[in-house]
Structure formats: structure tokens, C-alpha cells
PDB file of C-alpha atoms in Angstrom:
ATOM      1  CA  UNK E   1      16.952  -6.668  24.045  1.00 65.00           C
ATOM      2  CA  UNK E   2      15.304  -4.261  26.241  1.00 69.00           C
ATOM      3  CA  UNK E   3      16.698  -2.411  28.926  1.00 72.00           C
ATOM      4  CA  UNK E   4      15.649   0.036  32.232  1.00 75.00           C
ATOM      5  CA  UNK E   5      13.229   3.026  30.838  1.00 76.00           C
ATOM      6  CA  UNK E   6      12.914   1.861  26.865  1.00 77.00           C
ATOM      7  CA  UNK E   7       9.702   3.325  25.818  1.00 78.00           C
ATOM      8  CA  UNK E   8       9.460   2.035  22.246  1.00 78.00           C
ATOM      9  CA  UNK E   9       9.629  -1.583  20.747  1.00 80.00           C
ATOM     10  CA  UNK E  10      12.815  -3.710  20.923  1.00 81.00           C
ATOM     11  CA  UNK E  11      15.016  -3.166  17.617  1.00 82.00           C
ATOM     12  CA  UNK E  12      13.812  -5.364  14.629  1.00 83.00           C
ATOM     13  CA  UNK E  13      15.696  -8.565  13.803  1.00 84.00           C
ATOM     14  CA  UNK E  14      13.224  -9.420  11.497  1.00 88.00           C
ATOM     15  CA  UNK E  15      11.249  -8.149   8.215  1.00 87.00           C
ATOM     16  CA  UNK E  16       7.936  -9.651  10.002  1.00 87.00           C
ATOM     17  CA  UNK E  17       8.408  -7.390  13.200  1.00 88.00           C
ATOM     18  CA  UNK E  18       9.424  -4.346  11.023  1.00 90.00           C
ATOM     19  CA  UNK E  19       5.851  -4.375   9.412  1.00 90.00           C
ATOM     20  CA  UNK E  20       4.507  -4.594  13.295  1.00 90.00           C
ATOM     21  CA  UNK E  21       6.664  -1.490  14.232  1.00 91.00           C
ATOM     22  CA  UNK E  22       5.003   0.008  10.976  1.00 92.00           C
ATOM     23  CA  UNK E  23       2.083  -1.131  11.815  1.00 93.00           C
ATOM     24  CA  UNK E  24       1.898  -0.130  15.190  1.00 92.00           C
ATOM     25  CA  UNK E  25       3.283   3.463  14.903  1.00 92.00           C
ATOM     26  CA  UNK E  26       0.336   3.889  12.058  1.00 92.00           C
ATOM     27  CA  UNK E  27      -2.258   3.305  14.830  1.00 93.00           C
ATOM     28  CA  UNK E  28      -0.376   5.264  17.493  1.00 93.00           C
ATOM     29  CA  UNK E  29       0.107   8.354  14.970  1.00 94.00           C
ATOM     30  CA  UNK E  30      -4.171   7.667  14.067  1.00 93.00           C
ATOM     31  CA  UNK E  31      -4.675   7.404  18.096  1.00 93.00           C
ATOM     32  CA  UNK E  32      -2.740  10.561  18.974  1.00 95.00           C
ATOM     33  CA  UNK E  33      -4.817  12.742  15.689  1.00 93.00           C
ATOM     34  CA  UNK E  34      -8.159  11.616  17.827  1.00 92.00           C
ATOM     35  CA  UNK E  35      -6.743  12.348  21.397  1.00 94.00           C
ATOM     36  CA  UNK E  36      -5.538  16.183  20.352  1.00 96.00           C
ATOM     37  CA  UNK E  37      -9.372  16.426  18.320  1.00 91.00           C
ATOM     38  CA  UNK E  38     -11.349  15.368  21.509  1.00 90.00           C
ATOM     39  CA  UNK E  39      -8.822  16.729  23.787  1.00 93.00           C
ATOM     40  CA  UNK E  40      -9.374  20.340  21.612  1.00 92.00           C
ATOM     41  CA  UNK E  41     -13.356  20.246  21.428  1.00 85.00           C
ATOM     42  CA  UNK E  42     -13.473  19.150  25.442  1.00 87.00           C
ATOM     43  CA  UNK E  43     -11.228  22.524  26.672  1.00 90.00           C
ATOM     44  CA  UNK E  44     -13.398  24.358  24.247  1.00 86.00           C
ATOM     45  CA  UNK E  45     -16.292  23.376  25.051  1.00 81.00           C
ATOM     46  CA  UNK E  46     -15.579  23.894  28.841  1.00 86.00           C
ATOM     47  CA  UNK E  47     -14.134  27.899  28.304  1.00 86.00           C
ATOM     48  CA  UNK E  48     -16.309  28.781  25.932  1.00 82.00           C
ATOM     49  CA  UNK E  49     -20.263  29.794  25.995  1.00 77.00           C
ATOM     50  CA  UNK E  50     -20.930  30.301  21.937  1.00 75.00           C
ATOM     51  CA  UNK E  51     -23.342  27.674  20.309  1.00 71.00           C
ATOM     52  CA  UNK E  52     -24.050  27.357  16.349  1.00 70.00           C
ATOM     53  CA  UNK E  53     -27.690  27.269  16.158  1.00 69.00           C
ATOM     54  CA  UNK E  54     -27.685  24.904  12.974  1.00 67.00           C
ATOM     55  CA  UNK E  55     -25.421  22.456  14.601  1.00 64.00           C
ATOM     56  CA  UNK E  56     -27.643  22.074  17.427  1.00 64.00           C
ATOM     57  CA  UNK E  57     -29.867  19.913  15.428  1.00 70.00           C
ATOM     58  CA  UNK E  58     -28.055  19.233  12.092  1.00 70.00           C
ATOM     59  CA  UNK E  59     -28.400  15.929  10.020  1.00 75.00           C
ATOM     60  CA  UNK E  60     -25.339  16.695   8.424  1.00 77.00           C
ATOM     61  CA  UNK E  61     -23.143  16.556  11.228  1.00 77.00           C
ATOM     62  CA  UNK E  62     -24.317  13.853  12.603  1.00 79.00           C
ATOM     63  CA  UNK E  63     -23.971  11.889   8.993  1.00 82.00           C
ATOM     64  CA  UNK E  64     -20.362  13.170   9.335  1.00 84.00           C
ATOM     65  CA  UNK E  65     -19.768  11.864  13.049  1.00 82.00           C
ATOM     66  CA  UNK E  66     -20.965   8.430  12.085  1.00 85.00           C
ATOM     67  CA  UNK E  67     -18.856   7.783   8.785  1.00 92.00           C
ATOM     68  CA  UNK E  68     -16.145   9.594  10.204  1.00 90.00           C
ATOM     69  CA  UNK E  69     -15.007   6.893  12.654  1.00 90.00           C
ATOM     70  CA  UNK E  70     -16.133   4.222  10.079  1.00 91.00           C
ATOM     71  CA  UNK E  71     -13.524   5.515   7.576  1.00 92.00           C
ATOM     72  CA  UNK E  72     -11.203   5.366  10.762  1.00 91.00           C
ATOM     73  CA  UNK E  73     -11.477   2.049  11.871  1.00 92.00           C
ATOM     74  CA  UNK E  74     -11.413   1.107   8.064  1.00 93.00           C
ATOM     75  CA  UNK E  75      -7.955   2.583   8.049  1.00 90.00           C
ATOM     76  CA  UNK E  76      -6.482   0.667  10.661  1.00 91.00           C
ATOM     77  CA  UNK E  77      -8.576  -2.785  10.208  1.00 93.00           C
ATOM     78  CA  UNK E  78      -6.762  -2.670   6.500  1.00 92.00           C
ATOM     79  CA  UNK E  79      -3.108  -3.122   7.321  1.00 91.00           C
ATOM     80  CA  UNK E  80      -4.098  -4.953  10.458  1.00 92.00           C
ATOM     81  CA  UNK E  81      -5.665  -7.867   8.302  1.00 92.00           C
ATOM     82  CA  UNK E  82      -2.689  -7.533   5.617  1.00 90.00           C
ATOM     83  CA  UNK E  83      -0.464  -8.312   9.015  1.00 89.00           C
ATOM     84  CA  UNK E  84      -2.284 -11.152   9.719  1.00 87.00           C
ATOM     85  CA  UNK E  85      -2.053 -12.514   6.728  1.00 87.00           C
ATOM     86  CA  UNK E  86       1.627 -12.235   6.246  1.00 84.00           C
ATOM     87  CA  UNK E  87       2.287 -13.978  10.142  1.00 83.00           C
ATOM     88  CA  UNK E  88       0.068 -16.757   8.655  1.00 81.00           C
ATOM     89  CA  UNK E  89       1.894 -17.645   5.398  1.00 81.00           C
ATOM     90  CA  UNK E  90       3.811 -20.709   5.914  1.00 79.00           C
ATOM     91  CA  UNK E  91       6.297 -20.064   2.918  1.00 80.00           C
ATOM     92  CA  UNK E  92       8.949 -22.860   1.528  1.00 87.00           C
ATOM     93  CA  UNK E  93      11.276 -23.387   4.496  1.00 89.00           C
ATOM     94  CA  UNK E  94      14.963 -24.485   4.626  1.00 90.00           C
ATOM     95  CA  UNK E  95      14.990 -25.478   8.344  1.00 90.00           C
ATOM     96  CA  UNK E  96      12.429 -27.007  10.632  1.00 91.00           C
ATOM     97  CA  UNK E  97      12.447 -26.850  14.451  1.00 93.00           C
ATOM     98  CA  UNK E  98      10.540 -28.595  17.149  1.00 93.00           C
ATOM     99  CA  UNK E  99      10.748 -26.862  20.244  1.00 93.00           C
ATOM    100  CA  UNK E 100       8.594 -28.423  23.750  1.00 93.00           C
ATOM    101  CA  UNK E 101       8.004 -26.099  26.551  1.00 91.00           C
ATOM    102  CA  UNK E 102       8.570 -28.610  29.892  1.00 90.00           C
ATOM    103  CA  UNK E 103       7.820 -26.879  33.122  1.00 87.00           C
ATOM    104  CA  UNK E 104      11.596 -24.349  33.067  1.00 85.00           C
ATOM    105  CA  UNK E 105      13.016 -25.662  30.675  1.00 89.00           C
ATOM    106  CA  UNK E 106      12.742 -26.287  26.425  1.00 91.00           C
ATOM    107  CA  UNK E 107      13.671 -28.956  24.678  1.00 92.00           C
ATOM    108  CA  UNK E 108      14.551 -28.386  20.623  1.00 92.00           C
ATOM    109  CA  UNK E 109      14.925 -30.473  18.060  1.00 92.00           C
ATOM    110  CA  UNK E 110      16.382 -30.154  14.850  1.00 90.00           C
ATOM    111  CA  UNK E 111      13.967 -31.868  12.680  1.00 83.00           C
ATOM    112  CA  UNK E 112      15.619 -32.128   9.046  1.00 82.00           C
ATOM    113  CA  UNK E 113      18.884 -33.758  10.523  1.00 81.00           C
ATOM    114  CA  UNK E 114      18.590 -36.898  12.440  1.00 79.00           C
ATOM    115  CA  UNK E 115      20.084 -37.167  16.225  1.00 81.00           C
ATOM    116  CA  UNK E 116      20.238 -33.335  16.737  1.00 88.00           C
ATOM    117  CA  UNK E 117      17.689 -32.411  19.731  1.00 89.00           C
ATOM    118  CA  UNK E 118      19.016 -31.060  22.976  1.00 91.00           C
ATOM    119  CA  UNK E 119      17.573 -29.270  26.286  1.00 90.00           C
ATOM    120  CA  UNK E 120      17.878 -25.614  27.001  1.00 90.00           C
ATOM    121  CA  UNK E 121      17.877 -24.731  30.866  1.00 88.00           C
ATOM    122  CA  UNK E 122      17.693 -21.454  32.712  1.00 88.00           C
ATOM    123  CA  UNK E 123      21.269 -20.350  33.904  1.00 87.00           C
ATOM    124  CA  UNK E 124      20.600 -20.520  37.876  1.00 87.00           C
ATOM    125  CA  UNK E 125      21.233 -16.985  39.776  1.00 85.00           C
ATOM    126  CA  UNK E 126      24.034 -18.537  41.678  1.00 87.00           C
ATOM    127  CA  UNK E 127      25.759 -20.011  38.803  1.00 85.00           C
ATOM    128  CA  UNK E 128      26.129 -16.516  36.595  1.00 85.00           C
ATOM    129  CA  UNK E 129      28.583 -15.116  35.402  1.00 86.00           C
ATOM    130  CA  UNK E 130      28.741 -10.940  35.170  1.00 85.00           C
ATOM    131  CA  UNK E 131      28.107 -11.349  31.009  1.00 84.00           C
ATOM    132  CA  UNK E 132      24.830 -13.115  32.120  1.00 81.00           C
ATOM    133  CA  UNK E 133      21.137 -11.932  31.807  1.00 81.00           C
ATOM    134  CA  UNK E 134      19.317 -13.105  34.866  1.00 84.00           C
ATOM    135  CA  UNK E 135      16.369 -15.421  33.891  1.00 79.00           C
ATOM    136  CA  UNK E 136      17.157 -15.207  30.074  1.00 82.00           C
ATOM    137  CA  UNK E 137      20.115 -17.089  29.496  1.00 83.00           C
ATOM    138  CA  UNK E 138      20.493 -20.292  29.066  1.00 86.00           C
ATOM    139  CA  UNK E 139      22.753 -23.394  28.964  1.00 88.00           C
ATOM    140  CA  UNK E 140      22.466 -24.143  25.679  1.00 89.00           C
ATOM    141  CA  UNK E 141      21.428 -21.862  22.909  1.00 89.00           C
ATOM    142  CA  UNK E 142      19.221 -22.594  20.428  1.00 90.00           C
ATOM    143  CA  UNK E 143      21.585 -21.459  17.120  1.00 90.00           C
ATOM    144  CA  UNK E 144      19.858 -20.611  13.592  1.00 91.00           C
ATOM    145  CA  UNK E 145      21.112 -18.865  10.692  1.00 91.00           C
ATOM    146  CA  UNK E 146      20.018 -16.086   9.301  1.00 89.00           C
ATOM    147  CA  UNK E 147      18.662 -15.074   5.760  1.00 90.00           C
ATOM    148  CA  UNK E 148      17.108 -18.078   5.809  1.00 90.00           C
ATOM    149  CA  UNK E 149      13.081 -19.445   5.962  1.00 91.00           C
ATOM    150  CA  UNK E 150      12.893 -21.264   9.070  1.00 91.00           C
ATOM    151  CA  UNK E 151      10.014 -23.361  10.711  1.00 92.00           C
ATOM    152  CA  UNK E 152       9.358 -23.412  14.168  1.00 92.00           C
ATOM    153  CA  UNK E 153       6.771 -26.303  15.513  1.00 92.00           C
ATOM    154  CA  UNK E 154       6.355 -25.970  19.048  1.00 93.00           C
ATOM    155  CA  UNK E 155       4.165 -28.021  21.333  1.00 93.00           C
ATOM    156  CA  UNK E 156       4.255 -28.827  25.463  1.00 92.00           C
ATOM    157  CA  UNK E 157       4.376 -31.769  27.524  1.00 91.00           C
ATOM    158  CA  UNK E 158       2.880 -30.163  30.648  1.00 88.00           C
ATOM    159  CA  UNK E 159       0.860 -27.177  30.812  1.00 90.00           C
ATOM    160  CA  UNK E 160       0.218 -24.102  28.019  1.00 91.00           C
ATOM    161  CA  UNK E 161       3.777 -22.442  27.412  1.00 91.00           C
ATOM    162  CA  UNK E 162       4.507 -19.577  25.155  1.00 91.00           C
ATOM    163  CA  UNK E 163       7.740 -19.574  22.302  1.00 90.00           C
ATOM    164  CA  UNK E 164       8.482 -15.980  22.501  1.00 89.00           C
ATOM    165  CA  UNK E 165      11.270 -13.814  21.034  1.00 89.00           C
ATOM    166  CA  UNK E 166      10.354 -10.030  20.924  1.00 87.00           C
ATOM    167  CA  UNK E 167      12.537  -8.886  17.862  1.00 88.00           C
ATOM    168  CA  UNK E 168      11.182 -11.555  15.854  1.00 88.00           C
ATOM    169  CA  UNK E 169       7.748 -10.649  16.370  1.00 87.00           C
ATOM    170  CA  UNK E 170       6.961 -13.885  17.142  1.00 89.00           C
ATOM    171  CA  UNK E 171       4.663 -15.807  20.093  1.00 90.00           C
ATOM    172  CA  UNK E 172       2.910 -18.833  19.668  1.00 90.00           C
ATOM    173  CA  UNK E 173       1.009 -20.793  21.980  1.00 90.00           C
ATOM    174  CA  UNK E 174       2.620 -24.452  22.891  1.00 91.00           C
ATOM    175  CA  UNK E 175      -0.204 -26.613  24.189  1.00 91.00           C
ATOM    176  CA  UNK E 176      -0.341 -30.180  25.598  1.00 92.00           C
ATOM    177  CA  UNK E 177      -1.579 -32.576  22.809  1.00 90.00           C
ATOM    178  CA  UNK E 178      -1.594 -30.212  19.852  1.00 93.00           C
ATOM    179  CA  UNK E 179       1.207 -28.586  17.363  1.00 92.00           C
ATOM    180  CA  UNK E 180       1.348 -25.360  16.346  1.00 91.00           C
ATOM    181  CA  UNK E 181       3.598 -23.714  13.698  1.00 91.00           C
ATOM    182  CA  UNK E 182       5.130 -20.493  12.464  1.00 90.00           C
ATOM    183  CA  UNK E 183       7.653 -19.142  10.345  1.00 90.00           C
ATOM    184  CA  UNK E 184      10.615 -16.269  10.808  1.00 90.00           C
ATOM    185  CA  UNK E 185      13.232 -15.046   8.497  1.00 90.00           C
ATOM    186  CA  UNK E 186      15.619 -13.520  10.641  1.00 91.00           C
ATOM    187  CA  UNK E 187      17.525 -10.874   8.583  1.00 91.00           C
ATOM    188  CA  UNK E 188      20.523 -10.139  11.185  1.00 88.00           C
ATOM    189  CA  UNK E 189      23.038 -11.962  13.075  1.00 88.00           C
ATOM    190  CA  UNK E 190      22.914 -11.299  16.759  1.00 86.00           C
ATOM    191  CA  UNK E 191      22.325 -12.945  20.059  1.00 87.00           C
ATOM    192  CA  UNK E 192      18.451 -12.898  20.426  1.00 86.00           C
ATOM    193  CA  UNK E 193      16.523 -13.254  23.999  1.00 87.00           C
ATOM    194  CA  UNK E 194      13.214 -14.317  24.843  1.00 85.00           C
ATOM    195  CA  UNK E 195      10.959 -15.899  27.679  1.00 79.00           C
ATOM    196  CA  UNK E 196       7.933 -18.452  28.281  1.00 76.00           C
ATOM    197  CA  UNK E 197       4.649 -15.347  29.190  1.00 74.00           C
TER     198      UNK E 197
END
């Protein structure tokens, strides 16, 4: 979970959001190498007078400053379809789970057993206790094992929610009138938060 002044990503509880921490410090490490270049050339250019009178009007660098940010964006458009790929599989799972954004509150089901659905309410701010997370936890928790391929189909009764839990890497859209479906593999036991956006 994330606390006061965490600059990075919440800690992984799955293999999916590990390949989006890779993923994303690939891009940040590609974004920096471009901000020092530009930053470098713009103070030089301001403090210093010189010019190169072939680069003035050169074919060859201007060849170089058009495939250069080609090859660039071909480096991170690469792992970024890769990623998109994997959060797309739907792979053999072991446990399904229908979840149904209502306006503040979910209801889940537990689709492969029969009878086993239940709602999940907010904890109200006068009801916590001092163990409590304002806003995140809830009445009853939705409880899934771990190591294990698991399912989630989530739609909405009322307006567009969002099934969202951070360390998972997961947020899919719940919508009025339609299904929609992902997958997780959590690889860690541990009490897991996340909120409707």
C-alpha cells in the first residue's frame, strides 16, 4: 500500500505488475538519457558562440536526427506491445470471480461454487477502528489464494466503475450492460487494497 511521500510504484504482489515496474523504469531510464542530451545541447548552445560550418547545412545530420528518435520510440513501443499482450492472455484459470461495482459498494461472487456471493461495503469514518484505512477498508474482504490463476469478470449495475488493485497491476473498466474480464496470479500472501477511480 502506499503511504505519505512514496515516490516510486507500490511493491509488486504480482509477476504481471513486476514486468510494469520493468517496464516502466526502462522508459524512465530512456526519458532521463533524452532530458540530460537536450538539457546539455540547450546550456551549450546558450554559453557558447562556436558554429561547425558543415553542420549548418549537413544531410547527414539531419538523416541521423530523424532515425535517431525512430530507433527510440522502436525501443520502447517493443516491450510496451509484449506488455500488452501478456495483460491480454486469458490463461487456464482455477478460480472465477464476478465482481459488480453498485454506486459504494461491490458485490462478488464466487462463480465455480454455488451460493457463495456476498457485498463488500466501505467501513464508515465513524465506525473505525485505529487498525483501519479510511476509505479502503471494508466489511467484508474479498479472500483469494495465491499461486493460483484466477479470473476476475467484473461488470456494473449503475454507472462506469473501475476494479482496481495497484500491486496487481490490474484496472478494468466495469460498465452497465457489458462484461469484461482479466486474469492475476498473485504470487504473495498479504492484505491487498484498492479503490473504484
Amino acid at each position: 500500500m502506499s503511504t505519505w511521500k512514496t515516490l516510486l510504484l507500490q511493491n509488486s504482489s504480482s509477476p504481471l505488475m513486476e514486468q510494469l515496474m520493468f517496464f516502466h523504469d526502462h522508459t524512465l531510464l530512456i526519458l532521463i538519457i533524452i532530458t540530460i542530451l537536450v538539457g546539455q545541447l540547450l546550456v551549450s548552445m546558450i554559453y557558447n558562440k562556436f558554429t561547425h560550418r558543415f553542420l549548418i547545412d549537413g544531410q547527414l545530420i539531419e538523416m541521423v536526427w530523424t532515425i535517431l528518435p525512430a530507433f527510440i520510440l522502436i525501443l520502447i513501443a517493443l516491450p510496451s506491445l509484449r506488455l500488452l499482450y501478456i495483460m491480454d492472455e486469458i490463461y487456464n484459470p482455477l478460480l472465477t470471480v464476478k465482481s459488480i461495482g453498485h454506486q459504494w459498494y461491490w458485490s462478488y461472487e464466487y462463480s465455480d461454487y454455488q451460493n457463495m456471493e456476498f457485498d463488500s461495503y466501505m467501513i464508515p469514518s465513524t465506525d473505525l477502528k485505529s487498525f483501519n484505512f479510511r476509505l479502503l477498508d471494508v466489511n467484508n474482504r474479498l479472500i483469494l489464494p495465491y499461486n493460483t490463476q484466477i479470473r476476475i469478470i467484473t461488470t456494473s449495475l449503475d454507472v462506469i466503475h473501475s476494479w482496481t488493485v495497484p500491486s496487481l497491476g490490474i484496472k478494468i473498466d466495469s460498465t452497465p450492460g457489458r462484461l469484461n474480464q482479466t486474469n492475476f496470479n498473485i504470487n504473495r500472501a498479504g492484505l491487498l487494497f484498492g479503490q473504484c477511480s
